[in-house]
Amino acid sequence: MDFSLSEEHQMIRQAARDFAQNELLPGVIERDETQTFPKEQIKKLGELGFLGMMTDPKYNGSGMDTLSYVIAMEELSKVDASASVVVSVNNSLVCWGLETFGNEEQKQKYLTRLASGEVIGAFCLSEPEAGSDATSQKTTAIDKGDHYILNGTKNWITNGGTADIYLVIAQTDKEKGHKGINALIVEKGMEGFEIGPKENKLGIRGSDTHSLIFNDVKVPKENRIGEDGFGFKFAMKTLSGGRIGIAAQALGIAAGAYDLALKYSKQRKAFGTEIANHQAIAFKLADMHTQIEAARHLVYKAAWEKDKGKNYDLSGAMAKLYASQVAMDVTVEAVQIHGGNGYVKDYHVERLMRDAKITQIYEGTSEIQKIVISRSILRN
Ligand code: COS
């Protein structure tokens, strides 16, 4: 076993770290407060190849491995989880999904633009009444020969307003249950496709979350991903990889809060000495550091399994379950270490605490991860 990172991985970490400090940190508090999408920053991330990190260069991607992607996610998320969720969705749900399951025409038409960051994508599975219970799709895609007619509503869609290309999961044949579900590529501007109001969220407030409404949207059949009825499997397989990205985001949020708490505890004085010298604080730092390191091992292991072509459903679910809990625990403690300062916005940790919560919810709640994990260990 070798736990050291290659020179290339270290360079990616440095590049993502520099970007986070130089481009994401300025204005991050204001963007959170005003719910402003980091448009310029995302454009630059695209130019630097961070939006199609794992995509083959022949489709304008960077051709890197999953470990590179999680390292970048970790560094970007230390500073701005609203920006990193865009990176995560575009990379592991949209680009990976299209590259792995799309046909050549779809890759040429859509993936090339998504991987270069010319446009960004959205992944549309959740509905008002189908979040965790993902097979209960109410959105319908009725087969009309050479096209589908799409009707329904999708909820809590990341990049909902800013995306140009949407991967939409919908039921074609109710009788067939999850085997009658399809995944369709929908373009912004298609007639009958309406973007609902932006959600006012607890955290990741700079990210752009909307409901989407489809009213008799005509989607050409060539926009279906995979065979008829492949949509649910497409969603599950894609989400399995997406969960590694969100686990990396959770890891980064925790690590960012820890870094701030460590620095603060060496500067802030109480009872005549820096607070880090009090065991009450030092022990908190010890716990936080240990939890983060354990989460990092789970996240990197899941990425490694994906890169090795192994099944990563279990490792990805474990990484997400654990790292998101660590993100919650560590950010709460980081606020505590900051005391009164932790409760005001200027010190960043309250934002990281709010941002942490979503990692236990999106791309499969912690309870869903436990279903995936328990089914996997009981099956074997
Ligand atoms: N890869 C490939 N196929 C998978 C899969 C995976 N990771 N997970 C499930 N499937 C397949 C199953 O094999 C089954 O197909 P077959 O009947 O051909 O065997 C099908 O999908 C249905 O699976 P299952 O019977 O396990 O469905 P359940 O209704 O019990 O739900 C869970 C399974 C709970 C795991 C699934 O609904 C889920 O992940 N829900 C959460 C969805 C989610 O993450 N929502 C957030 C939206 S994105 S922000």
Short mmCIF file of C-alpha atoms and ligand atoms in Angstrom, two decimals:
data_model
loop_
_atom_site.label_atom_id
_atom_site.label_comp_id
_atom_site.label_asym_id
_atom_site.label_seq_id
_atom_site.Cartn_x
_atom_site.Cartn_y
_atom_site.Cartn_z
CA MET A 1 0.00 0.00 0.00
CA ASP A 2 1.11 3.52 -0.70
CA PHE A 3 -0.70 6.46 0.88
CA SER A 4 1.43 9.13 -0.78
CA LEU A 5 0.03 11.25 -3.59
CA SER A 6 1.72 11.39 -6.98
CA GLU A 7 3.34 14.61 -8.13
CA GLU A 8 0.43 15.16 -10.51
CA HIS A 9 -2.12 14.81 -7.71
CA GLN A 10 -0.14 17.21 -5.55
CA MET A 11 -0.10 19.72 -8.42
CA ILE A 12 -3.86 19.43 -8.81
CA ARG A 13 -4.29 20.04 -5.09
CA GLN A 14 -2.12 23.14 -5.30
CA ALA A 15 -3.92 24.46 -8.38
CA ALA A 16 -7.36 23.98 -6.76
CA ARG A 17 -6.11 25.46 -3.48
CA ASP A 18 -4.73 28.54 -5.27
CA PHE A 19 -7.94 28.96 -7.20
CA ALA A 20 -10.00 28.72 -4.01
CA GLN A 21 -7.87 31.33 -2.23
CA ASN A 22 -7.50 33.74 -5.14
CA GLU A 23 -10.83 33.42 -6.92
CA LEU A 24 -13.41 31.92 -4.55
CA LEU A 25 -12.55 33.48 -1.22
CA PRO A 26 -13.03 37.10 -2.32
CA GLY A 27 -16.76 37.80 -2.08
CA VAL A 28 -17.78 34.40 -0.73
CA ILE A 29 -19.58 35.93 2.28
CA GLU A 30 -21.48 38.40 0.10
CA ARG A 31 -22.44 35.75 -2.44
CA ASP A 32 -23.83 33.63 0.39
CA GLU A 33 -25.77 36.55 1.81
CA THR A 34 -27.20 37.74 -1.51
CA GLN A 35 -27.62 34.23 -2.95
CA THR A 36 -25.45 35.17 -5.90
CA PHE A 37 -24.34 32.41 -8.26
CA PRO A 38 -20.52 32.46 -8.72
CA LYS A 39 -20.83 32.97 -12.47
CA GLU A 40 -17.39 34.40 -13.22
CA GLN A 41 -15.70 31.85 -10.98
CA ILE A 42 -17.47 28.94 -12.68
CA LYS A 43 -16.48 30.30 -16.08
CA LYS A 44 -12.83 30.38 -14.97
CA LEU A 45 -13.09 26.87 -13.49
CA GLY A 46 -14.33 25.72 -16.90
CA GLU A 47 -11.40 27.40 -18.66
CA LEU A 48 -9.00 25.65 -16.29
CA GLY A 49 -10.55 22.24 -17.01
CA PHE A 50 -12.28 21.71 -13.66
CA LEU A 51 -15.73 21.15 -15.13
CA GLY A 52 -14.86 18.08 -17.17
CA MET A 53 -12.04 16.69 -15.09
CA MET A 54 -12.66 13.01 -15.76
CA THR A 55 -13.91 13.40 -19.33
CA ASP A 56 -11.79 12.16 -22.22
CA PRO A 57 -9.83 15.00 -23.90
CA LYS A 58 -11.46 14.01 -27.21
CA TYR A 59 -14.70 15.43 -25.75
CA ASN A 60 -12.88 18.52 -24.38
CA GLY A 61 -12.31 17.03 -20.93
CA SER A 62 -9.14 16.96 -18.85
CA GLY A 63 -8.80 13.17 -18.89
CA MET A 64 -7.94 12.90 -15.22
CA ASP A 65 -8.81 10.21 -12.71
CA THR A 66 -11.42 10.26 -9.95
CA LEU A 67 -8.76 10.84 -7.29
CA SER A 68 -7.78 14.10 -9.02
CA TYR A 69 -11.42 15.10 -9.02
CA VAL A 70 -11.96 14.42 -5.31
CA ILE A 71 -8.76 16.27 -4.41
CA ALA A 72 -9.99 19.30 -6.37
CA MET A 73 -13.45 19.01 -4.79
CA GLU A 74 -11.89 18.90 -1.33
CA GLU A 75 -9.83 22.05 -1.90
CA LEU A 76 -12.59 24.08 -3.55
CA SER A 77 -15.08 23.06 -0.85
CA LYS A 78 -12.80 24.29 1.94
CA VAL A 79 -13.66 27.78 0.76
CA ASP A 80 -16.86 27.77 -1.28
CA ALA A 81 -19.25 24.81 -1.32
CA SER A 82 -21.70 26.79 -3.48
CA ALA A 83 -19.13 26.76 -6.28
CA SER A 84 -17.93 23.22 -5.63
CA VAL A 85 -21.42 21.73 -5.96
CA VAL A 86 -21.52 23.06 -9.53
CA VAL A 87 -18.20 21.31 -10.18
CA SER A 88 -19.54 18.12 -8.63
CA VAL A 89 -22.83 17.99 -10.52
CA ASN A 90 -21.27 18.90 -13.85
CA ASN A 91 -18.44 16.39 -13.50
CA SER A 92 -19.86 13.33 -11.90
CA LEU A 93 -23.54 13.41 -12.71
CA VAL A 94 -23.77 15.13 -16.06
CA CYS A 95 -20.42 14.63 -17.87
CA TRP A 96 -19.73 11.18 -16.45
CA GLY A 97 -23.30 10.04 -17.09
CA LEU A 98 -23.20 11.22 -20.71
CA GLU A 99 -19.73 9.88 -21.41
CA THR A 100 -20.47 6.47 -19.92
CA PHE A 101 -23.99 5.89 -21.21
CA GLY A 102 -24.58 8.40 -24.02
CA ASN A 103 -24.09 7.62 -27.71
CA GLU A 104 -21.48 9.25 -29.94
CA GLU A 105 -23.88 11.89 -31.35
CA GLN A 106 -24.97 12.89 -27.84
CA LYS A 107 -21.36 13.15 -26.73
CA GLN A 108 -20.42 15.31 -29.73
CA LYS A 109 -23.48 17.50 -29.38
CA TYR A 110 -23.65 17.91 -25.60
CA LEU A 111 -20.67 16.48 -23.72
CA THR A 112 -18.09 18.52 -25.64
CA ARG A 113 -19.78 21.73 -24.52
CA LEU A 114 -20.35 20.56 -20.95
CA ALA A 115 -16.82 19.28 -20.36
CA SER A 116 -15.24 22.50 -21.59
CA GLY A 117 -17.51 24.54 -19.33
CA GLU A 118 -19.04 26.38 -22.30
CA VAL A 119 -22.37 25.40 -20.73
CA ILE A 120 -23.22 23.68 -17.47
CA GLY A 121 -25.60 20.83 -16.83
CA ALA A 122 -28.21 19.73 -14.31
CA PHE A 123 -29.36 16.31 -13.15
CA CYS A 124 -33.09 16.11 -12.59
CA LEU A 125 -34.37 13.17 -10.58
CA SER A 126 -36.08 14.55 -7.45
CA GLU A 127 -39.72 15.52 -7.51
CA PRO A 128 -42.12 17.02 -4.96
CA GLU A 129 -43.14 13.47 -4.03
CA ALA A 130 -40.10 11.47 -5.11
CA GLY A 131 -36.84 12.30 -3.36
CA SER A 132 -35.52 9.23 -1.58
CA ASP A 133 -38.25 7.08 -3.11
CA ALA A 134 -36.77 7.59 -6.53
CA THR A 135 -38.73 4.89 -8.39
CA SER A 136 -42.00 6.79 -7.76
CA GLN A 137 -41.52 9.17 -10.66
CA LYS A 138 -44.61 11.25 -11.48
CA THR A 139 -42.98 13.07 -14.38
CA THR A 140 -44.00 11.32 -17.56
CA ALA A 141 -42.27 10.93 -20.91
CA ILE A 142 -44.89 9.50 -23.24
CA ASP A 143 -43.57 7.74 -26.31
CA LYS A 144 -44.91 9.36 -29.49
CA GLY A 145 -42.83 7.51 -32.07
CA ASP A 146 -39.94 9.79 -32.94
CA HIS A 147 -40.24 11.91 -29.79
CA TYR A 148 -41.38 11.93 -26.16
CA ILE A 149 -43.87 14.31 -24.59
CA LEU A 150 -42.57 15.33 -21.20
CA ASN A 151 -44.87 16.51 -18.40
CA GLY A 152 -44.25 17.07 -14.71
CA THR A 153 -42.26 18.93 -12.07
CA LYS A 154 -38.74 18.42 -10.74
CA ASN A 155 -37.63 19.84 -7.40
CA TRP A 156 -34.43 21.11 -5.75
CA ILE A 157 -32.46 21.04 -8.97
CA THR A 158 -28.88 22.26 -8.58
CA ASN A 159 -27.92 24.62 -11.46
CA GLY A 160 -31.66 24.74 -12.18
CA GLY A 161 -31.60 28.28 -13.57
CA THR A 162 -28.08 28.50 -14.95
CA ALA A 163 -27.79 25.16 -16.72
CA ASP A 164 -28.34 24.83 -20.45
CA ILE A 165 -28.54 21.06 -20.60
CA TYR A 166 -30.71 18.96 -18.27
CA LEU A 167 -30.71 15.19 -17.79
CA VAL A 168 -34.32 14.47 -16.87
CA ILE A 169 -35.58 11.20 -15.42
CA ALA A 170 -39.21 10.39 -16.27
CA GLN A 171 -41.68 7.53 -16.37
CA THR A 172 -42.61 6.26 -19.83
CA ASP A 173 -44.43 3.05 -18.94
CA LYS A 174 -45.94 2.97 -15.45
CA GLU A 175 -46.81 -0.72 -15.72
CA LYS A 176 -43.13 -1.59 -15.96
CA GLY A 177 -42.24 0.26 -12.74
CA HIS A 178 -38.59 1.29 -12.57
CA LYS A 179 -37.96 -0.62 -15.83
CA GLY A 180 -40.28 1.84 -17.59
CA ILE A 181 -38.24 4.93 -16.67
CA ASN A 182 -36.13 6.90 -19.17
CA ALA A 183 -33.42 9.54 -18.98
CA LEU A 184 -33.79 12.33 -21.51
CA ILE A 185 -31.52 15.19 -22.51
CA VAL A 186 -33.56 18.40 -22.39
CA GLU A 187 -32.28 21.76 -23.57
CA LYS A 188 -33.10 25.09 -22.03
CA GLY A 189 -35.49 26.93 -24.28
CA MET A 190 -37.41 23.87 -25.47
CA GLU A 191 -41.06 24.89 -25.77
CA GLY A 192 -43.04 24.17 -22.60
CA PHE A 193 -39.95 23.99 -20.36
CA GLU A 194 -40.25 26.51 -17.56
CA ILE A 195 -37.84 27.28 -14.73
CA GLY A 196 -39.55 27.76 -11.37
CA PRO A 197 -38.55 30.21 -8.64
CA LYS A 198 -35.15 29.99 -6.97
CA GLU A 199 -35.09 28.29 -3.55
CA ASN A 200 -34.09 30.36 -0.51
CA LYS A 201 -31.81 27.90 1.27
CA LEU A 202 -30.11 27.39 4.65
CA GLY A 203 -26.70 26.75 3.06
CA ILE A 204 -24.90 26.65 -0.29
CA ARG A 205 -26.83 29.84 -0.90
CA GLY A 206 -24.68 30.87 -3.84
CA SER A 207 -25.73 27.77 -5.75
CA ASP A 208 -28.71 28.03 -7.98
CA THR A 209 -31.51 25.68 -6.93
CA HIS A 210 -34.86 25.69 -8.71
CA SER A 211 -37.90 23.63 -9.43
CA LEU A 212 -38.47 22.87 -13.11
CA ILE A 213 -41.80 22.54 -14.85
CA PHE A 214 -42.37 20.58 -18.05
CA ASN A 215 -45.57 21.21 -19.96
CA ASP A 216 -45.90 19.05 -23.06
CA VAL A 217 -42.21 19.43 -23.88
CA LYS A 218 -41.37 17.66 -27.14
CA VAL A 219 -38.06 15.82 -26.70
CA PRO A 220 -36.62 14.03 -29.74
CA LYS A 221 -36.07 10.33 -29.26
CA GLU A 222 -32.39 10.69 -30.11
CA ASN A 223 -32.11 12.53 -26.77
CA ARG A 224 -32.86 9.39 -24.78
CA ILE A 225 -29.83 8.02 -22.94
CA GLY A 226 -29.41 4.28 -23.41
CA GLU A 227 -32.05 1.72 -24.27
CA ASP A 228 -35.75 2.20 -23.56
CA GLY A 229 -36.28 1.70 -19.82
CA PHE A 230 -32.64 2.32 -18.83
CA GLY A 231 -33.40 5.62 -17.03
CA PHE A 232 -33.56 4.35 -13.45
CA LYS A 233 -30.37 2.33 -13.75
CA PHE A 234 -28.77 5.36 -15.37
CA ALA A 235 -29.78 7.48 -12.38
CA MET A 236 -28.56 4.94 -9.82
CA LYS A 237 -25.23 4.26 -11.52
CA THR A 238 -24.57 7.94 -12.02
CA LEU A 239 -25.54 8.83 -8.46
CA SER A 240 -23.15 6.19 -7.13
CA GLY A 241 -20.27 8.21 -8.54
CA GLY A 242 -21.90 11.51 -7.65
CA ARG A 243 -21.88 10.44 -4.02
CA ILE A 244 -18.08 10.25 -4.08
CA GLY A 245 -18.03 13.87 -5.24
CA ILE A 246 -20.39 14.98 -2.46
CA ALA A 247 -18.36 12.99 0.06
CA ALA A 248 -15.31 14.95 -1.11
CA GLN A 249 -17.29 18.15 -0.74
CA ALA A 250 -18.20 17.21 2.84
CA LEU A 251 -14.55 16.39 3.53
CA GLY A 252 -13.51 19.78 2.20
CA ILE A 253 -16.10 21.67 4.25
CA ALA A 254 -14.87 19.88 7.39
CA ALA A 255 -11.21 20.49 6.54
CA GLY A 256 -11.86 24.16 5.79
CA ALA A 257 -13.60 24.68 9.13
CA TYR A 258 -10.85 22.80 10.94
CA ASP A 259 -8.11 24.93 9.34
CA LEU A 260 -9.88 28.09 10.47
CA ALA A 261 -10.45 26.76 13.99
CA LEU A 262 -6.81 25.67 14.32
CA LYS A 263 -5.54 29.08 13.22
CA TYR A 264 -7.96 30.92 15.46
CA SER A 265 -7.12 28.80 18.50
CA LYS A 266 -3.44 29.74 18.15
CA GLN A 267 -4.24 33.45 18.05
CA ARG A 268 -7.14 33.99 20.40
CA LYS A 269 -6.17 34.35 24.04
CA ALA A 270 -8.21 33.52 27.14
CA PHE A 271 -7.12 33.13 30.74
CA GLY A 272 -3.68 34.47 29.86
CA THR A 273 -2.78 32.10 27.02
CA GLU A 274 -3.78 31.08 23.47
CA ILE A 275 -6.91 28.98 23.69
CA ALA A 276 -5.15 26.06 21.90
CA ASN A 277 -3.18 25.65 25.13
CA HIS A 278 -6.38 24.76 26.98
CA GLN A 279 -7.08 21.06 26.83
CA ALA A 280 -10.79 21.72 26.25
CA ILE A 281 -9.85 23.20 22.86
CA ALA A 282 -6.84 20.99 22.10
CA PHE A 283 -8.95 17.85 22.52
CA LYS A 284 -11.58 19.21 20.19
CA LEU A 285 -8.86 19.82 17.58
CA ALA A 286 -7.55 16.29 18.12
CA ASP A 287 -11.00 14.81 17.50
CA MET A 288 -11.61 16.99 14.45
CA HIS A 289 -8.25 16.11 12.91
CA THR A 290 -8.81 12.39 13.45
CA GLN A 291 -12.33 12.46 12.01
CA ILE A 292 -11.17 14.36 8.94
CA GLU A 293 -8.33 11.96 8.29
CA ALA A 294 -10.68 8.97 8.59
CA ALA A 295 -13.16 10.62 6.20
CA ARG A 296 -10.35 11.37 3.75
CA HIS A 297 -9.32 7.72 3.68
CA LEU A 298 -12.89 6.62 2.92
CA VAL A 299 -13.29 9.22 0.17
CA TYR A 300 -9.95 8.46 -1.50
CA LYS A 301 -10.59 4.72 -1.24
CA ALA A 302 -13.93 5.10 -3.03
CA ALA A 303 -12.25 7.18 -5.75
CA TRP A 304 -9.48 4.60 -6.05
CA GLU A 305 -12.02 1.79 -6.44
CA LYS A 306 -13.77 3.72 -9.19
CA ASP A 307 -10.48 4.31 -10.96
CA LYS A 308 -9.60 0.62 -10.69
CA GLY A 309 -12.89 -0.38 -12.31
CA LYS A 310 -14.17 -2.02 -9.13
CA ASN A 311 -17.73 -1.69 -7.85
CA TYR A 312 -17.85 1.48 -5.74
CA ASP A 313 -21.53 1.53 -4.67
CA LEU A 314 -20.60 0.48 -1.13
CA SER A 315 -17.41 2.52 -0.72
CA GLY A 316 -19.07 5.63 -2.19
CA ALA A 317 -22.07 5.31 0.14
CA MET A 318 -19.83 4.78 3.17
CA ALA A 319 -17.67 7.75 2.20
CA LYS A 320 -20.69 10.00 1.83
CA LEU A 321 -22.37 8.80 5.02
CA TYR A 322 -19.28 9.27 7.14
CA ALA A 323 -17.80 12.40 5.56
CA SER A 324 -21.12 14.25 5.75
CA GLN A 325 -21.43 13.40 9.47
CA VAL A 326 -17.87 14.60 9.98
CA ALA A 327 -18.71 17.81 8.13
CA MET A 328 -21.55 18.43 10.56
CA ASP A 329 -19.57 17.53 13.69
CA VAL A 330 -16.44 19.44 12.74
CA THR A 331 -18.20 22.61 11.61
CA VAL A 332 -20.27 22.73 14.82
CA GLU A 333 -17.06 22.41 16.85
CA ALA A 334 -15.31 25.01 14.70
CA VAL A 335 -18.09 27.48 15.53
CA GLN A 336 -17.75 26.54 19.21
CA ILE A 337 -13.99 27.12 19.19
CA HIS A 338 -14.58 30.55 17.64
CA GLY A 339 -17.09 31.37 20.43
CA GLY A 340 -19.01 34.58 19.75
CA ASN A 341 -16.93 35.24 16.66
CA GLY A 342 -18.03 31.90 15.25
CA TYR A 343 -21.61 33.08 15.28
CA VAL A 344 -20.97 36.08 13.02
CA LYS A 345 -20.46 35.87 9.31
CA ASP A 346 -17.00 37.44 9.02
CA TYR A 347 -15.27 34.34 10.37
CA HIS A 348 -16.67 31.93 7.73
CA VAL A 349 -17.32 29.00 10.05
CA GLU A 350 -21.04 29.64 10.50
CA ARG A 351 -21.42 29.48 6.71
CA LEU A 352 -19.46 26.23 6.54
CA MET A 353 -21.74 24.83 9.27
CA ARG A 354 -24.83 25.75 7.25
CA ASP A 355 -23.26 24.40 4.06
CA ALA A 356 -22.36 21.11 5.75
CA LYS A 357 -25.99 20.12 6.32
CA ILE A 358 -26.86 19.62 2.67
CA THR A 359 -24.18 16.93 2.30
CA GLN A 360 -26.35 14.70 4.51
CA ILE A 361 -29.31 15.29 2.23
CA TYR A 362 -28.56 15.62 -1.47
CA GLU A 363 -27.57 12.78 -3.82
CA GLY A 364 -29.10 10.39 -1.31
CA THR A 365 -29.76 11.19 2.34
CA SER A 366 -27.72 9.53 5.08
CA GLU A 367 -30.65 7.17 5.59
CA ILE A 368 -30.49 6.16 1.91
CA GLN A 369 -26.74 5.56 2.23
CA LYS A 370 -27.49 3.22 5.14
CA ILE A 371 -29.96 1.32 2.94
CA VAL A 372 -27.29 0.97 0.25
CA ILE A 373 -24.62 -0.06 2.78
CA SER A 374 -26.77 -2.51 4.72
CA ARG A 375 -28.13 -4.15 1.56
CA SER A 376 -24.61 -4.52 0.26
CA ILE A 377 -23.17 -6.11 3.40
CA LEU A 378 -26.17 -8.37 3.87
CA ARG A 379 -26.04 -9.52 0.24
CA ASN A 380 -22.38 -10.59 0.47
N1 COS B 1 -26.44 0.56 -9.83
C1 COS B 1 -27.18 -0.08 -10.74
N2 COS B 1 -28.46 -0.47 -10.53
C2 COS B 1 -28.98 -0.19 -9.33
C3 COS B 1 -28.28 0.48 -8.32
C4 COS B 1 -26.95 0.85 -8.63
N3 COS B 1 -26.20 1.52 -7.74
N4 COS B 1 -29.09 0.62 -7.23
C5 COS B 1 -30.27 0.05 -7.56
N5 COS B 1 -30.19 -0.42 -8.83
C6 COS B 1 -31.22 -1.13 -9.56
C7 COS B 1 -31.61 -2.43 -8.88
O1 COS B 1 -30.73 -3.48 -9.24
C8 COS B 1 -33.00 -2.64 -9.40
O2 COS B 1 -32.97 -3.18 -10.69
P1 COS B 1 -33.45 -4.71 -10.99
O3 COS B 1 -34.88 -4.77 -10.56
O4 COS B 1 -33.24 -4.86 -12.45
O5 COS B 1 -32.53 -5.57 -10.17
C9 COS B 1 -33.53 -1.21 -9.52
O6 COS B 1 -32.41 -0.37 -9.59
C10 COS B 1 -34.41 -0.82 -8.37
O7 COS B 1 -33.67 -1.02 -7.21
P2 COS B 1 -34.34 -1.35 -5.82
O8 COS B 1 -35.33 -2.44 -5.97
O9 COS B 1 -33.24 -1.52 -4.84
O10 COS B 1 -35.16 0.02 -5.58
P3 COS B 1 -35.72 0.69 -4.28
O11 COS B 1 -37.00 1.33 -4.62
O12 COS B 1 -35.67 -0.26 -3.12
O13 COS B 1 -34.71 1.90 -4.05
C11 COS B 1 -32.76 3.07 -3.42
C12 COS B 1 -33.35 1.79 -4.01
C13 COS B 1 -33.38 3.45 -2.13
C14 COS B 1 -31.28 2.77 -3.19
C15 COS B 1 -32.89 4.18 -4.47
O14 COS B 1 -34.23 4.52 -4.69
C16 COS B 1 -32.14 5.44 -4.12
O15 COS B 1 -30.91 5.50 -4.27
N6 COS B 1 -32.88 6.48 -3.68
C17 COS B 1 -32.28 7.77 -3.41
C18 COS B 1 -32.28 8.59 -4.62
C19 COS B 1 -31.47 9.82 -4.45
O16 COS B 1 -30.27 9.75 -4.25
N7 COS B 1 -32.14 10.97 -4.53
C20 COS B 1 -31.47 12.21 -4.50
C21 COS B 1 -31.69 12.82 -5.82
S1 COS B 1 -30.35 13.54 -6.54
S2 COS B 1 -30.07 15.18 -5.51
#
